[in-house]
C-alpha atoms as one frame of an Amber mdcrd trajectory, in Angstrom:
protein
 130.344  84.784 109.980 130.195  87.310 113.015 127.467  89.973 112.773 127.080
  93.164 114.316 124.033  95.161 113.926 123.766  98.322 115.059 120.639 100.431
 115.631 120.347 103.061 118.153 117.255 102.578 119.901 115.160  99.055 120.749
 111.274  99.647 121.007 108.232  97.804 119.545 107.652  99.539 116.554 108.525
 100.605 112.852 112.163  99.605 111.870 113.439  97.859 115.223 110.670  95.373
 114.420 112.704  94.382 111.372 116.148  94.914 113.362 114.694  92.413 115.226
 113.307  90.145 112.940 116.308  90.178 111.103 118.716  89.075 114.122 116.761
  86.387 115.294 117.015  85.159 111.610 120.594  85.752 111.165 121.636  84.088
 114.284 120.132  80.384 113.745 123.001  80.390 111.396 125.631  83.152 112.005
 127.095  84.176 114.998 125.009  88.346 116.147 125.508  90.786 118.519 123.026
  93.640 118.095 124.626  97.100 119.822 122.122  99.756 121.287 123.329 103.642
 122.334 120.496 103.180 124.815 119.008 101.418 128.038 116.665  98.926 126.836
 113.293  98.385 128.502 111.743  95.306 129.010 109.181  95.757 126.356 112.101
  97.168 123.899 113.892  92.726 124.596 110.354  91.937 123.625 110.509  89.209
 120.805 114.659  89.177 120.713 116.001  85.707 120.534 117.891  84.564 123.751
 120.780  84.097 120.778 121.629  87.855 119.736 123.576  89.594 122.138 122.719
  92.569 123.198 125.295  95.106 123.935 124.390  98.915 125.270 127.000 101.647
 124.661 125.807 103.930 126.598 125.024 107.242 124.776 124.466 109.991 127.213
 121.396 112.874 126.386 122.092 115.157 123.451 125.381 114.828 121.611 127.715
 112.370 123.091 131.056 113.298 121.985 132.503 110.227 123.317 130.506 107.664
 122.160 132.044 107.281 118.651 135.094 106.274 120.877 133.122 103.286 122.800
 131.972 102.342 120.099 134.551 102.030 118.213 136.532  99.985 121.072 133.523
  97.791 121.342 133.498  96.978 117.594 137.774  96.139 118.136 136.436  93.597
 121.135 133.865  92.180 118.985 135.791  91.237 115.928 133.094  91.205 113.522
 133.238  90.154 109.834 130.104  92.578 108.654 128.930  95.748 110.904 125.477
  96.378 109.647 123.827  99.672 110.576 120.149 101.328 110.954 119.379 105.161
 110.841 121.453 108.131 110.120 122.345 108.265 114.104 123.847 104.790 113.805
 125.982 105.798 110.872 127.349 109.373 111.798 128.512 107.796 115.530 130.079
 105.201 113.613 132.236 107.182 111.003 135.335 106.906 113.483 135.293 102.959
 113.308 134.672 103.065 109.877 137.563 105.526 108.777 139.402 103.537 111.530
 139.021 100.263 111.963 139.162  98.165 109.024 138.985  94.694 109.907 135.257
  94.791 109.626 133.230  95.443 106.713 130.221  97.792 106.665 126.969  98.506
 105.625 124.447 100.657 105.847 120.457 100.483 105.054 118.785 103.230 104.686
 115.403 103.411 105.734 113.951 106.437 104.391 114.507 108.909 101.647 117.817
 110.391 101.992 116.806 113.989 102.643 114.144 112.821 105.275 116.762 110.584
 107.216 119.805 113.182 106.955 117.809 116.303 106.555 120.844 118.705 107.148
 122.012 119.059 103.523 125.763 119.963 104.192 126.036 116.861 106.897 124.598
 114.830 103.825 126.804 115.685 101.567 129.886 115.055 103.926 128.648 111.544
 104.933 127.836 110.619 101.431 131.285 111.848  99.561 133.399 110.949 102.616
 132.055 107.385 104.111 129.279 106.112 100.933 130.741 107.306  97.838 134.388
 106.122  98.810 133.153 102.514  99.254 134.288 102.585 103.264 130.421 101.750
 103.674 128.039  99.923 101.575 125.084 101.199 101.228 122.077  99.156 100.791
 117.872 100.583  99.993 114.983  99.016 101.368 113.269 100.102  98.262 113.322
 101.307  94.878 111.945 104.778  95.859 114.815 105.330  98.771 117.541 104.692
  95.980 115.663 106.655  93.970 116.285 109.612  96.390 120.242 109.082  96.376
 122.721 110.480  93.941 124.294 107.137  93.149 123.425 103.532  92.400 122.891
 101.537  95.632 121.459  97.447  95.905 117.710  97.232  96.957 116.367  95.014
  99.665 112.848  95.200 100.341 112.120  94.930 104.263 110.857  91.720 105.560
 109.100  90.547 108.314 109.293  86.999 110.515 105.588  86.717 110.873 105.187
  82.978 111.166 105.294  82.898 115.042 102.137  85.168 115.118  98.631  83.927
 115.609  96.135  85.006 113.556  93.905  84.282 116.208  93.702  86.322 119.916
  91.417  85.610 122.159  91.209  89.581 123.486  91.509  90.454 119.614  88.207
  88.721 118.454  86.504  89.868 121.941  87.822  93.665 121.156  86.559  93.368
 117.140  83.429  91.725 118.206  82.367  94.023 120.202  83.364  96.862 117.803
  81.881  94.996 115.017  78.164  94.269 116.989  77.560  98.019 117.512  76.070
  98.510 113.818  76.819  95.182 112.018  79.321  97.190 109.180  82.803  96.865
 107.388  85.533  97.341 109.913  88.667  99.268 108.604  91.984  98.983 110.361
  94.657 101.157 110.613  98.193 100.485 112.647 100.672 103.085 112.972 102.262
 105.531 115.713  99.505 109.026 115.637 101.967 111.399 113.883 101.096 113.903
 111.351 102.897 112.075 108.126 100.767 108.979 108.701  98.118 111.468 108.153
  95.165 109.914 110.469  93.381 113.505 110.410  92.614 112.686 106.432  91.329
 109.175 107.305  89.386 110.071 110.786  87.799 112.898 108.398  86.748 110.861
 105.275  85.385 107.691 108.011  83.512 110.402 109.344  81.803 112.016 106.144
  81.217 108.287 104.810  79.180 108.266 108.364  77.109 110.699 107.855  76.495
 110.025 104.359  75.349 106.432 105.305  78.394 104.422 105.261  78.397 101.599
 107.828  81.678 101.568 108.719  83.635 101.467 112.020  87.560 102.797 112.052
  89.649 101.126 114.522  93.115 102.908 114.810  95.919 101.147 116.646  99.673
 102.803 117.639 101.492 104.676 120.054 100.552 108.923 120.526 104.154 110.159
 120.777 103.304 113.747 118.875 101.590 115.188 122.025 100.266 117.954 119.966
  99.034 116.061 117.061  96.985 113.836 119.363  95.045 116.431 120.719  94.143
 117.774 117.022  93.036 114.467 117.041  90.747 114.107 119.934  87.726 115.098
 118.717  87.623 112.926 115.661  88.532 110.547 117.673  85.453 110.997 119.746
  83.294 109.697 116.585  80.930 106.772 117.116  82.106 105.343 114.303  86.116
 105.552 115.537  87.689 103.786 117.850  91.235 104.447 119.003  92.410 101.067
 120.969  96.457 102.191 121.856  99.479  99.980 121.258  98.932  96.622 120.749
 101.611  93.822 120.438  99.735  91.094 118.060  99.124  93.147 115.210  98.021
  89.919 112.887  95.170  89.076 114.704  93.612  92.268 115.214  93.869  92.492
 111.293  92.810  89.149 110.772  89.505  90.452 112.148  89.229  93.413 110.102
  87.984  94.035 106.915  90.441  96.404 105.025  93.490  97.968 106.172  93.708
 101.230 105.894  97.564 103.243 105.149  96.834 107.267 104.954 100.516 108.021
 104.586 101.765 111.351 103.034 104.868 109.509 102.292 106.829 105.628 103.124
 109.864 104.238 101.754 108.656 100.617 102.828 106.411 100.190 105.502 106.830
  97.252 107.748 102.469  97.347 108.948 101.585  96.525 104.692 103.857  93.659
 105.004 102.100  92.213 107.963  98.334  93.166 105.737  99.598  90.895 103.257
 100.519  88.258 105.785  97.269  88.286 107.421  95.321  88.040 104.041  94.065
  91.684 104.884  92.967  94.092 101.798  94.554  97.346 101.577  93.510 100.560
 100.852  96.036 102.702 100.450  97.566 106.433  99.474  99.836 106.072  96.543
 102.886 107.710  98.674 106.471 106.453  98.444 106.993 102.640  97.195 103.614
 101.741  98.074 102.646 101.851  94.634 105.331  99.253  94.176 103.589  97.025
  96.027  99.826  97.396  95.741  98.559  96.181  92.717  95.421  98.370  91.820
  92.480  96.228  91.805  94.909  92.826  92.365  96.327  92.813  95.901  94.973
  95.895  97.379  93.894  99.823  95.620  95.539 102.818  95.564  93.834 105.779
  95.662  94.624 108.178  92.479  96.505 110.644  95.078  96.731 111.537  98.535
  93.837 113.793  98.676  90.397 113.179 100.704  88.550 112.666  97.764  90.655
 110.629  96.151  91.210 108.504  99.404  87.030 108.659 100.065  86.555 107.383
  96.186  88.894 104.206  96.825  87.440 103.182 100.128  83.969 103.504  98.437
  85.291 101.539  95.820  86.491  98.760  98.515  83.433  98.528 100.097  81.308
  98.464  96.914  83.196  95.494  96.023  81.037  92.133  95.504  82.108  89.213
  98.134  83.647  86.727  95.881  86.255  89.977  94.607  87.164  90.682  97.651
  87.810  87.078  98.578  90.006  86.971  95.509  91.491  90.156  96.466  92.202
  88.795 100.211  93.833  85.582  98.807  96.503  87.926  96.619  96.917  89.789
  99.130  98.253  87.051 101.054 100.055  85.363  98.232 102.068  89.056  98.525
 103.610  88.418 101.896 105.729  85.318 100.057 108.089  88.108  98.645 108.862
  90.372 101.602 109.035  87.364 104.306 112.430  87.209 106.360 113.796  84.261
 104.880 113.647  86.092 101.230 114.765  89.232 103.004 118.268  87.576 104.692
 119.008  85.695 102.222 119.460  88.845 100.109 121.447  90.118 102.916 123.871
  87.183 103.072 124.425  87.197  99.407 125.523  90.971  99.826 127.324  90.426
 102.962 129.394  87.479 101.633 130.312  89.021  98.296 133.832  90.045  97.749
 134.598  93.938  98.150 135.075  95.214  94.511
């Protein structure tokens, strides 16, 4: 089977990680050539296997009236049996080849709710009546709570992640942790994610800080990209707190967690994030806001808590909770946590794929 996925832009973080993932996995048995609207960077190849092809079609800035047309004359040259796409982008460019060109099947997973990844309501309606609805393309949830958000019955296929090939253990990691660790001797919570205001870092920065002052020994240690300009500066002088310490991006994510304590997700909302996935892989505890399908995934008290709702009290109540907890629960609590990754690994994650990519149309 010949595979083309399609997803706009290649960079080190959220979704492309999985785009990733998932073509490296797909193409130790399948034939996969991944297509890009954009010049990829150096860092963006990062961690693609040397047997996905990578294609760039070129989108020029703003809206690129002729791009549906490459596009659609790359997809003739390529031939492919399934054309798999990512993001609302990747889908509306492709509506000529899929109105047009039918000697390729296609599919589409959505990624977030449907009214956060198309928010124009009339453009929604028009891509879901003319290209989903009619059965031209499949489309496919990466959770329960993102088909929850659509008008009509879709297949769910929870995200995975290839972590295997990660070390749990980084030299500069351990030496970064340490040192974090030394300065008072306390619990060190970890949160990865790009500074933007849905991930909500102002709530956690805030309750670190009032646990600070009223004795908590803690340290924060937040990892990700600053792309909201704005946001980031709200965020300096929290950031500035003894007890937090903002380190950038960082590329092993495993082994930072594997030295941390609890992982922290803030979130106002997710559909199904990618950084919980790689928690559970490094045996890491989560505390977490019960926002999107994370509740689907955290066992309360189990695998990780939830906090009752997305407020700073509630979210200061359940990290209290977590670090009031007696070694041997967290140690059981560590060792679920890790017995959770089993279920959203990559080789549970394609397989699902296959089975939906090989099935007859109806």
């Amino acid at each position: 089977m010949k595979i083309a996925e399609i997803m706009p832009v290649l960079e080190l973080c959220g979704v492309t990680r999985f785009v990733v993932d998932l073509c490296n996995r797909l193409a130790q048995t399948h034939e996969v050539v991944l297509i890009v609207f954009y010049p990829v960077s150096e860092n963006g190849r990062a961690g693609l296997s040397e047997q996905v092809r990578l294609l760039e079609a070129g989108k020029k800035p703003g809206i690129d009236l002729g791009l549906p047309r490459r596009l659609r004359k790359l997809l003739q040259q390529e031939q492919a049996d399934v054309v798999h796409l990512h993001t609302a982008s990747a889908l509306q460019y492709a509506a000529l080849s899929i109105l047009s060109y039918r000697k390729s099947r296609y599919f589409y997973t959505l990624h977030s709710e449907a009214g956060f990844e198309i928010p124009s309501r009339l453009i929604r309606i028009i891509t879901e009546y003319t290209l989903l609805r009619s059965g031209l393309c499949r489309v496919i949830s990466n959770s329960s709570f993102v088909a929850d958000s659509l008008t009509f019955p879709t297949p769910v296929i929870p995200l995975g992640r290839d972590l295997q090939k990660h070390r749990l253990y980084d030299e500069n990691a351990h030496r970064q942790m340490a040192a974090i660790r030394q300065r008072h001797g306390g619990s060190i919570l970890l949160h990865v994610s790009n500074l933007t205001p849905v991930k909500n870092q102002h709530m956690l920065c805030r309750v670190v800080q009032q646990m600070s002052n009223n004795g908590a020994n803690v340290e924060l240690v937040l990892i990700g990209n600053a792309p909201d300009e704005a946001y980031f500066r709200r965020l300096m002088p929290l950031l500035k707190h003894e007890r937090i310490h903002y380190l950038g991006q960082k590329n092993n994510i495993p082994a930072y967690m594997s030295e941390a304590d609890f992982f922290c997700l803030s979130s106002l909302t997710e559909s199904g994030p990618l950084v919980l996935i790689e928690a559970f892989f490094a045996g890491l505890i989560p505390v977490c806001t019960p926002c999107g399908d994370v509740p689907n995934k955290i066992q309360h008290g189990i695998n990780g808590l939830c906090a009752k709702d997305c407020s700073q009290q509630a979210y200061e109540e359940a990290l209290q909770t977590a670090l009031d907890m007696p070694a041997e629960q967290r140690s059981r609590m560590s060792a679920a946590s890790k017995q959770s990754y089993a279920a959203y690994s990559m080789d549970t994650c394609v397989k699902r794929y296959l089975q939906l990519f090989q099935q007859e149309p109806a």
